[in-house]
Structure formats: C-alpha cells, structure tokens
Amino acid sequence: MAELPEDSVPGLRERKKLRTRAILIDAAMELCLRSGYDNTTVEQIAAAADVSPRTFSRYFATKDAAFMTLVEDYSHEVSIELETVPSEVGPLEALRQAHVAVLTRVASRQVGRLTAERIILMLRVINASDTLRRSAFEYRHEASEIILAKRMGVDVDDRRRRLVAAVFASTVATACGDLITDTDTFRLGPMVMVDRINEAFGQVALITADLPAPTGDYEQVYG
C-alpha cells in the first residue's frame, strides 16, 4: 500500500491552512445538507466557518470547488496507489485494487484531508444536487488518466483507455449507486463500498468469461 505525503508532519503555517480548508469544507457540507446546495451561498459558508468571503476565495474559486476538492483528494490518493500496483496486473483489476486500498485506508482515518465522515457527507450532498451530481460525473482526474494510459501502453486519449475507465466507472456506479442515495450513515461507510465493488467486479468477471479473446492491437494492451 502506498505511503502518502499526507502522512508527513507539515509545518505550523501549513497546518493552519489545512485546518482552515477543512473547516470550510465541513461548513459547506453541513449547510448544504441543512439548506440545500442551491440555497447555500459562499457568504453563508464563510460565516459558518468564522472567516471572511475573501478568505474563502483564497482557498476555493467557487462553491462547487469546495465540494469537488474532496473528489480531487480521493482521486489523487487513487492515482498514487495505482502506481504501486504491479505492472502485470490488468487495467481494470489495477483500478479495483487502487480504489479498494484507498477506501480501506480512509475507513479507519479520523483526521486528514479525506476521512470516512467526509466521504459520507460528500456522497449525501452530491446526491441531493443535480449540479454537483453532474460535476462529479463529468470530473476527470488527469494524473490518474495518465497513469492508466501508461500502464496500458497507449495515449491518454486512446479509446481503449477510455473504454477501461468507462467500464470501471459504470461498474462502481451500479455497485454503489443505492448506497449514495441511502441516508443511513452506516450503509454509506467506505468498507461497505469496498464489499460492493469487490462483489460487482466478481460478477463482471463471471458474465464476461465467455467473451472472445482480443485480437490485433488489443493483444498488446491486454495480452
């Protein structure tokens, strides 16, 4: 399992910045759960965090950014983990292993940029907002795409890389979609997501077992 830079001890100034960032994110989450995303303003978030709107803007360009930063944090951890998966592991399985490793680590994390509680809040808020749901669906993490393409020996824009990403995203969405809409905190926990993801990819392996073997250029990527 990859060691993340987050585990190192930052200086006092950096700790203060991280603390303010976390307070702003948590304030935004709580307000949006209570009042709705569309009814929550930057000014309200800043006031709840006991900072000025100008301070908010130093951390996040928009209200959307305060939420999407958690998606970015998660994707960043996945990209680091993905690089540690042995090269002989296929692309879909490598993605599964990377996501499972990150979710397992986050499940027991009480402090830091990304915690189990923040993942739960993030899923609830995103589910309650069409705007955020669309942003999350359209989000692409450049570093992860580059690492996946490198593993496959193709360009980032190659349709095979995009196919793997699409299959993975669809499988996870199918596996965990009802967890996102569930209001029960326990059922939104990271380890429940891990169980669902593992089960879903086991099913994918079963239902695709009789597909014909790849030919031509596909052999270079998957063979």
GROMACS .gro file of C-alpha atoms in nm:
model
  223
    1MET     CA    1   0.000   0.000   0.000
    2ALA     CA    2   0.137   0.339  -0.097
    3GLU     CA    3   0.264   0.587   0.159
    4LEU     CA    4   0.112   0.928   0.102
    5PRO     CA    5   0.277   1.267   0.154
    6GLU     CA    6  -0.016   1.347   0.384
    7ASP     CA    7   0.140   1.118   0.645
    8SER     CA    8   0.437   1.352   0.688
    9VAL     CA    9   0.417   1.626   0.952
   10PRO     CA   10   0.358   1.971   0.795
   11GLY     CA   11   0.485   2.297   0.943
   12LEU     CA   12   0.274   2.524   1.162
   13ARG     CA   13   0.169   2.755   0.879
   14GLU     CA   14   0.070   2.464   0.659
   15ARG     CA   15  -0.125   2.304   0.944
   16LYS     CA   16  -0.322   2.626   0.990
   17LYS     CA   17  -0.403   2.637   0.619
   18LEU     CA   18  -0.512   2.274   0.621
   19ARG     CA   19  -0.727   2.336   0.928
   20THR     CA   20  -0.900   2.636   0.767
   21ARG     CA   21  -0.952   2.439   0.447
   22ALA     CA   22  -1.111   2.152   0.641
   23ILE     CA   23  -1.334   2.389   0.839
   24LEU     CA   24  -1.458   2.550   0.517
   25ILE     CA   25  -1.533   2.213   0.358
   26ASP     CA   26  -1.716   2.085   0.665
   27ALA     CA   27  -1.915   2.409   0.697
   28ALA     CA   28  -2.015   2.387   0.331
   29MET     CA   29  -2.125   2.025   0.372
   30GLU     CA   30  -2.332   2.090   0.682
   31LEU     CA   31  -2.503   2.398   0.537
   32CYS     CA   32  -2.589   2.223   0.212
   33LEU     CA   33  -2.730   1.922   0.393
   34ARG     CA   34  -2.947   2.153   0.600
   35SER     CA   35  -3.050   2.414   0.342
   36GLY     CA   36  -2.976   2.255   0.007
   37TYR     CA   37  -2.686   2.321  -0.227
   38ASP     CA   38  -2.864   2.580  -0.442
   39ASN     CA   39  -2.978   2.773  -0.135
   40THR     CA   40  -2.632   2.792   0.021
   41THR     CA   41  -2.406   3.087  -0.058
   42VAL     CA   42  -2.034   3.146  -0.025
   43GLU     CA   43  -2.110   3.419   0.228
   44GLN     CA   44  -2.305   3.173   0.444
   45ILE     CA   45  -2.026   2.916   0.427
   46ALA     CA   46  -1.766   3.176   0.522
   47ALA     CA   47  -1.978   3.298   0.813
   48ALA     CA   48  -2.031   2.944   0.941
   49ALA     CA   49  -1.655   2.889   0.928
   50ASP     CA   50  -1.596   3.225   1.101
   51VAL     CA   51  -1.390   3.366   0.814
   52SER     CA   52  -1.450   3.634   0.552
   53PRO     CA   53  -1.572   3.560   0.197
   54ARG     CA   54  -1.232   3.684   0.079
   55THR     CA   55  -1.063   3.415   0.287
   56PHE     CA   56  -1.296   3.156   0.134
   57SER     CA   57  -1.193   3.271  -0.215
   58ARG     CA   58  -0.826   3.220  -0.128
   59TYR     CA   59  -0.898   2.850  -0.078
   60PHE     CA   60  -1.173   2.784  -0.331
   61ALA     CA   61  -1.257   2.970  -0.651
   62THR     CA   62  -1.625   2.876  -0.636
   63LYS     CA   63  -1.877   2.700  -0.416
   64ASP     CA   64  -1.854   2.396  -0.644
   65ALA     CA   65  -1.479   2.380  -0.585
   66ALA     CA   66  -1.527   2.339  -0.210
   67PHE     CA   67  -1.712   2.014  -0.277
   68MET     CA   68  -1.518   1.887  -0.575
   69THR     CA   69  -1.193   1.921  -0.382
   70LEU     CA   70  -1.290   1.605  -0.192
   71VAL     CA   71  -1.334   1.423  -0.522
   72GLU     CA   72  -0.992   1.555  -0.621
   73ASP     CA   73  -0.838   1.442  -0.292
   74TYR     CA   74  -0.982   1.094  -0.337
   75SER     CA   75  -0.869   1.071  -0.699
   76HIS     CA   76  -0.522   1.189  -0.600
   77GLU     CA   77  -0.488   0.909  -0.347
   78VAL     CA   78  -0.611   0.658  -0.604
   79SER     CA   79  -0.353   0.777  -0.858
   80ILE     CA   80  -0.072   0.729  -0.605
   81GLU     CA   81  -0.200   0.382  -0.520
   82LEU     CA   82  -0.242   0.290  -0.887
   83GLU     CA   83   0.128   0.341  -0.949
   84THR     CA   84   0.213   0.078  -0.686
   85VAL     CA   85   0.005  -0.200  -0.844
   86PRO     CA   86   0.236  -0.448  -1.024
   87SER     CA   87   0.257  -0.384  -1.398
   88GLU     CA   88   0.143  -0.737  -1.485
   89VAL     CA   89  -0.198  -0.670  -1.331
   90GLY     CA   90  -0.461  -0.582  -1.592
   91PRO     CA   91  -0.605  -0.228  -1.607
   92LEU     CA   92  -0.949  -0.299  -1.461
   93GLU     CA   93  -0.809  -0.506  -1.177
   94ALA     CA   94  -0.541  -0.244  -1.111
   95LEU     CA   95  -0.810   0.023  -1.075
   96ARG     CA   96  -1.012  -0.202  -0.845
   97GLN     CA   97  -0.710  -0.269  -0.624
   98ALA     CA   98  -0.621   0.100  -0.607
   99HIS     CA   99  -0.973   0.211  -0.512
  100VAL     CA  100  -1.015  -0.067  -0.256
  101ALA     CA  101  -0.680   0.022  -0.096
  102VAL     CA  102  -0.776   0.389  -0.065
  103LEU     CA  103  -1.124   0.319   0.071
  104THR     CA  104  -0.982   0.071   0.323
  105ARG     CA  105  -0.730   0.327   0.442
  106VAL     CA  106  -0.989   0.606   0.463
  107ALA     CA  107  -1.229   0.385   0.661
  108SER     CA  108  -1.003   0.400   0.966
  109ARG     CA  109  -0.880   0.757   0.921
  110GLN     CA  110  -1.004   1.003   1.181
  111VAL     CA  111  -0.806   1.308   1.069
  112GLY     CA  112  -0.667   1.436   0.741
  113ARG     CA  113  -0.793   1.585   0.418
  114LEU     CA  114  -1.003   1.280   0.335
  115THR     CA  115  -1.184   1.087   0.609
  116ALA     CA  116  -1.468   0.837   0.619
  117GLU     CA  117  -1.703   1.103   0.757
  118ARG     CA  118  -1.621   1.345   0.476
  119ILE     CA  119  -1.681   1.078   0.212
  120ILE     CA  120  -2.024   1.012   0.363
  121LEU     CA  121  -2.111   1.383   0.370
  122MET     CA  122  -1.980   1.430   0.017
  123LEU     CA  123  -2.198   1.150  -0.121
  124ARG     CA  124  -2.507   1.285   0.052
  125VAL     CA  125  -2.460   1.641  -0.071
  126ILE     CA  126  -2.374   1.536  -0.427
  127ASN     CA  127  -2.679   1.312  -0.442
  128ALA     CA  128  -2.904   1.597  -0.332
  129SER     CA  129  -2.784   1.835  -0.604
  130ASP     CA  130  -2.824   1.786  -0.978
  131THR     CA  131  -2.548   2.041  -1.034
  132LEU     CA  132  -2.296   1.858  -0.817
  133ARG     CA  133  -2.401   1.517  -0.946
  134ARG     CA  134  -2.332   1.634  -1.300
  135SER     CA  135  -1.997   1.785  -1.198
  136ALA     CA  136  -1.893   1.465  -1.023
  137PHE     CA  137  -1.995   1.251  -1.321
  138GLU     CA  138  -1.801   1.471  -1.564
  139TYR     CA  139  -1.494   1.501  -1.341
  140ARG     CA  140  -1.172   1.364  -1.487
  141HIS     CA  141  -0.850   1.328  -1.288
  142GLU     CA  142  -0.565   1.394  -1.529
  143ALA     CA  143  -0.294   1.220  -1.325
  144SER     CA  144  -0.500   0.901  -1.296
  145GLU     CA  145  -0.573   0.902  -1.668
  146ILE     CA  146  -0.203   0.941  -1.749
  147ILE     CA  147  -0.102   0.660  -1.514
  148LEU     CA  148  -0.368   0.427  -1.654
  149ALA     CA  149  -0.266   0.505  -2.011
  150LYS     CA  150   0.099   0.440  -1.925
  151ARG     CA  151   0.009   0.103  -1.772
  152MET     CA  152  -0.177   0.010  -2.089
  153GLY     CA  153   0.092   0.141  -2.324
  154VAL     CA  154  -0.146   0.377  -2.504
  155ASP     CA  155  -0.209   0.750  -2.532
  156VAL     CA  156  -0.439   0.916  -2.280
  157ASP     CA  157  -0.700   0.980  -2.548
  158ASP     CA  158  -0.687   0.624  -2.682
  159ARG     CA  159  -1.033   0.469  -2.696
  160ARG     CA  160  -0.907   0.160  -2.513
  161ARG     CA  161  -0.804   0.368  -2.213
  162ARG     CA  162  -1.138   0.546  -2.225
  163LEU     CA  163  -1.318   0.211  -2.250
  164VAL     CA  164  -1.148   0.080  -1.937
  165ALA     CA  165  -1.232   0.400  -1.748
  166ALA     CA  166  -1.595   0.387  -1.864
  167VAL     CA  167  -1.639   0.020  -1.770
  168PHE     CA  168  -1.485   0.081  -1.429
  169ALA     CA  169  -1.696   0.390  -1.357
  170SER     CA  170  -2.016   0.217  -1.469
  171THR     CA  171  -1.944  -0.088  -1.256
  172VAL     CA  172  -1.877   0.120  -0.945
  173ALA     CA  173  -2.186   0.334  -1.007
  174THR     CA  174  -2.400   0.021  -1.041
  175ALA     CA  175  -2.245  -0.138  -0.733
  176CYS     CA  176  -2.273   0.165  -0.506
  177GLY     CA  177  -2.549   0.376  -0.657
  178ASP     CA  178  -2.807   0.285  -0.395
  179LEU     CA  179  -2.556   0.350  -0.118
  180ILE     CA  180  -2.523   0.706  -0.238
  181THR     CA  181  -2.897   0.762  -0.211
  182ASP     CA  182  -2.919   0.589   0.127
  183THR     CA  183  -2.948   0.821   0.427
  184ASP     CA  184  -2.817   0.563   0.672
  185THR     CA  185  -2.463   0.664   0.771
  186PHE     CA  186  -2.357   0.305   0.832
  187ARG     CA  187  -2.456   0.191   0.485
  188LEU     CA  188  -2.254   0.472   0.332
  189GLY     CA  189  -1.932   0.364   0.501
  190PRO     CA  190  -1.619   0.305   0.288
  191MET     CA  191  -1.595  -0.065   0.379
  192VAL     CA  192  -1.949  -0.124   0.255
  193MET     CA  193  -1.837   0.036  -0.070
  194VAL     CA  194  -1.536  -0.198  -0.076
  195ASP     CA  195  -1.760  -0.503  -0.037
  196ARG     CA  196  -1.993  -0.382  -0.311
  197ILE     CA  197  -1.707  -0.304  -0.551
  198ASN     CA  198  -1.542  -0.642  -0.496
  199GLU     CA  199  -1.872  -0.823  -0.547
  200ALA     CA  200  -1.953  -0.624  -0.860
  201PHE     CA  201  -1.620  -0.694  -1.028
  202GLY     CA  202  -1.655  -1.061  -0.939
  203GLN     CA  203  -1.985  -1.056  -1.126
  204VAL     CA  204  -1.825  -0.873  -1.419
  205ALA     CA  205  -1.560  -1.147  -1.439
  206LEU     CA  206  -1.831  -1.413  -1.448
  207ILE     CA  207  -2.054  -1.253  -1.710
  208THR     CA  208  -1.763  -1.169  -1.942
  209ALA     CA  209  -1.585  -1.503  -1.910
  210ASP     CA  210  -1.710  -1.631  -2.247
  211LEU     CA  211  -1.630  -1.320  -2.449
  212PRO     CA  212  -1.389  -1.380  -2.740
  213ALA     CA  213  -1.021  -1.310  -2.682
  214PRO     CA  214  -0.894  -0.972  -2.808
  215THR     CA  215  -0.715  -0.955  -3.140
  216GLY     CA  216  -0.486  -0.713  -3.320
  217ASP     CA  217  -0.380  -0.407  -3.124
  218TYR     CA  218  -0.581  -0.518  -2.822
  219GLU     CA  219  -0.337  -0.802  -2.762
  220GLN     CA  220  -0.061  -0.550  -2.695
  221VAL     CA  221  -0.268  -0.383  -2.424
  222TYR     CA  222  -0.442  -0.675  -2.259
  223GLY     CA  223  -0.240  -0.977  -2.361
   0.00000   0.00000   0.00000
